């Protein structure tokens, strides 16, 4: 207590009340938490209240101390490092819960797995207690409570809160003392070398050898384990701690450094033993290892209170959607009522477990873990059942809608078919008239079109001739242009100095005079030298020559020009001998003359071309008028053609409608006739689904409760508890089916029949067991002293099943391979203590990496195939499984029942007396199951086809044909099933004559089986009894001592 008081800071203890609160908290942690009995705890609070009043003058009652939060902790501020935290009071549970939720978010609690924690008062106090121990140097804990009460979860979270590293054992098959010491070395180095605050958590399943606790006891007593480290380890520790030891002023010797190492281990290592009080192991360990009591803080984990369980249920149920499933009352009230039922179910089972042991000496444990499983399974099953019912309801509704649609269209289509005949005839007459008019107009159009086409051809020929004539004239004219252009270019190349050379002549040479006279003529000037010089003096002379209008030379000017150009020597070369400048002018004059001469020759042609074009234009206008007239006629004809085409299309459309309507009527008749029986059955099924949806909330609640809790109980206990839960649901206004049964709610009749054909006994208890195997969310562990479960599992799984014995040292290899490839495994001969190596598989400890689930078994990680299935059986008739097993598996009692054995013995008698009858019965059962499966598949196919059909259902011939074939096949199968069931009834009637013999045999077996209640030495094998029973029948039959059916009672053996 004093050590706890010294953890507080003076800044937080500022008043007498605060000091009293601190003392109360530390006293409760040291003394109260060790107490088990509620009377002792009450007495403690009374003593504490009196002492606080006497010494601190505070008037706190025992009730106040017990119910209000007298708590202290140092983790209220998440941002403060653990070494700088202040130990302060915590007065608000809600605030504490919020802070812990923030811790969960920050540290990603759960190693990547999604864990939803619900913080209620008891859970918060346990976390406070653990965090208090972890902040104390050398603090250790023993957590005592049934498995599944949250001990490991508390340590996980408290370790993070206190800033500690949590270390747990990774058990493998064959894990022993040497492996445990290797783990001890690791935690010692974590605490002593690395200086990390380390929590070493050990659970009952981790202690596979009691010698582990001897080392734990040494650590608790002295902080070390003798001979844990060899010399090499010590040398390594000395080297690793050399710097830290020097800073702590520890002498540089191996012994001194080792003592420094041990001191750090004592301070920073916290050992937590999470153990269960069930059985004798805990008591024996406390006697053998007193340090567990003397050196550890004890914390008892009691059963959760009703308020805690209600809180947990409310949190989980808040996420469940109850819309559309018959819940007419307020959803919040409904969820509150369901939470109360869940609490009541858990309490009921706890009471029945005690009665179960008292009456039948059979052990079974329920823990809060089972309660959590109930809530989670209920949420999951409700969602799945709702989806299943809604999907089936929608399929049936769509199927019925399609049939109703087809039925409602029949009268309309018949009336339409009557009206279509006259419409088709009338449309045919209109089409014929349009065709006659179209033919007449087509003849006129063809005549006009012929004339227009002839004129177009003539116009094309004449236009081509005129164009050829014009092209030739243009070609002739263009042939002289290059010479003129060359001469003009030569002129353009002359300089003023060249002109000046000519101008300086007073009396020019004859050839120069002739050239300039020709220029004067072209310029319409007097052809003398004076005029020529005047022209030469003009600055724009050359430009005038270059830009001369060659097309405007008159005939008079041309005649005068001719006079000079024909003079002797009027040649560029000769002129060039006299004057180079005049040579270019001479060349230009001659080229111009040649151009004008050609122009005069071409001009008449051009005139004729223009005249021809004018004539063509007149002809073209006439042709265009005729073309426009033709286009107009053709347009009218096109309108008529469209009218005719429309009329034909309407006529064909009417005919197609008639054909389609006739086909639809035929298909509707086929569809309605074929599915008439289905319609009746679907209506009934839809009504049944509506009823199930109305009661799904309560039905699923009772079913999930049965799956979680009832597997281990015998049939009378199951019936009693299910009836009680049904009454509770009714009283709490939770919708539940009036005729609820677990088998009808959780399994189809065909499925049950298949199980029975695979070897499952036909009694209701065995059917419920099969449901527990299939629907349980944990792997099943079946109590199977008579081997009935093994027979069924082997037949159901077939050749893929891998059978292993739990005593086989190599069975884990088979399991690992099956997990990888997704195969089923049957593990037989399981003992009361499960192999620790199985724990990751049983708890499904999966980690998702890159979208792939990974499981770690021992030191090996590999992919988890979700097709993997695990079945476990034990041949012990009355095993005592501790809570550590109960919370990790679905325990199922496959012990033979009176009804099941009676049926088996009846088959034995009939097999002996009338083997043909029994063989027929077996064949019939298989045939009925097979045919019923086919019927169900056909119905699913029909509904699926109707649901997927698009457009008008009566237009889908393939669909109608398929439905008709399916219906025909369904009718044949249904008839065969009816005949088989009738035959089965006759066979069963014949078999019942042998029922007294089977009943007598069953009574005898259970009489001798109950002898084990008197003394456990009385054990009898069912197989041996059946052999003896068969032998008695054979002997009696051969001696004639058995009366045949109908001849009297069966003689006593």
mmCIF file of C-alpha atoms in Angstrom, residues 163 287 815 834 860:
data_model
loop_
_atom_site.group_PDB
_atom_site.id
_atom_site.type_symbol
_atom_site.label_atom_id
_atom_site.label_comp_id
_atom_site.label_asym_id
_atom_site.label_seq_id
_atom_site.Cartn_x
_atom_site.Cartn_y
_atom_site.Cartn_z
ATOM 1 C CA UNK A 163 4.160 1.847 -22.496
ATOM 2 C CA UNK A 287 0.631 -24.691 -3.090
ATOM 3 C CA UNK A 815 -3.243 -30.089 -41.000
ATOM 4 C CA UNK A 834 -5.785 -29.846 -26.657
ATOM 5 C CA UNK A 860 5.832 -20.952 -40.152
#
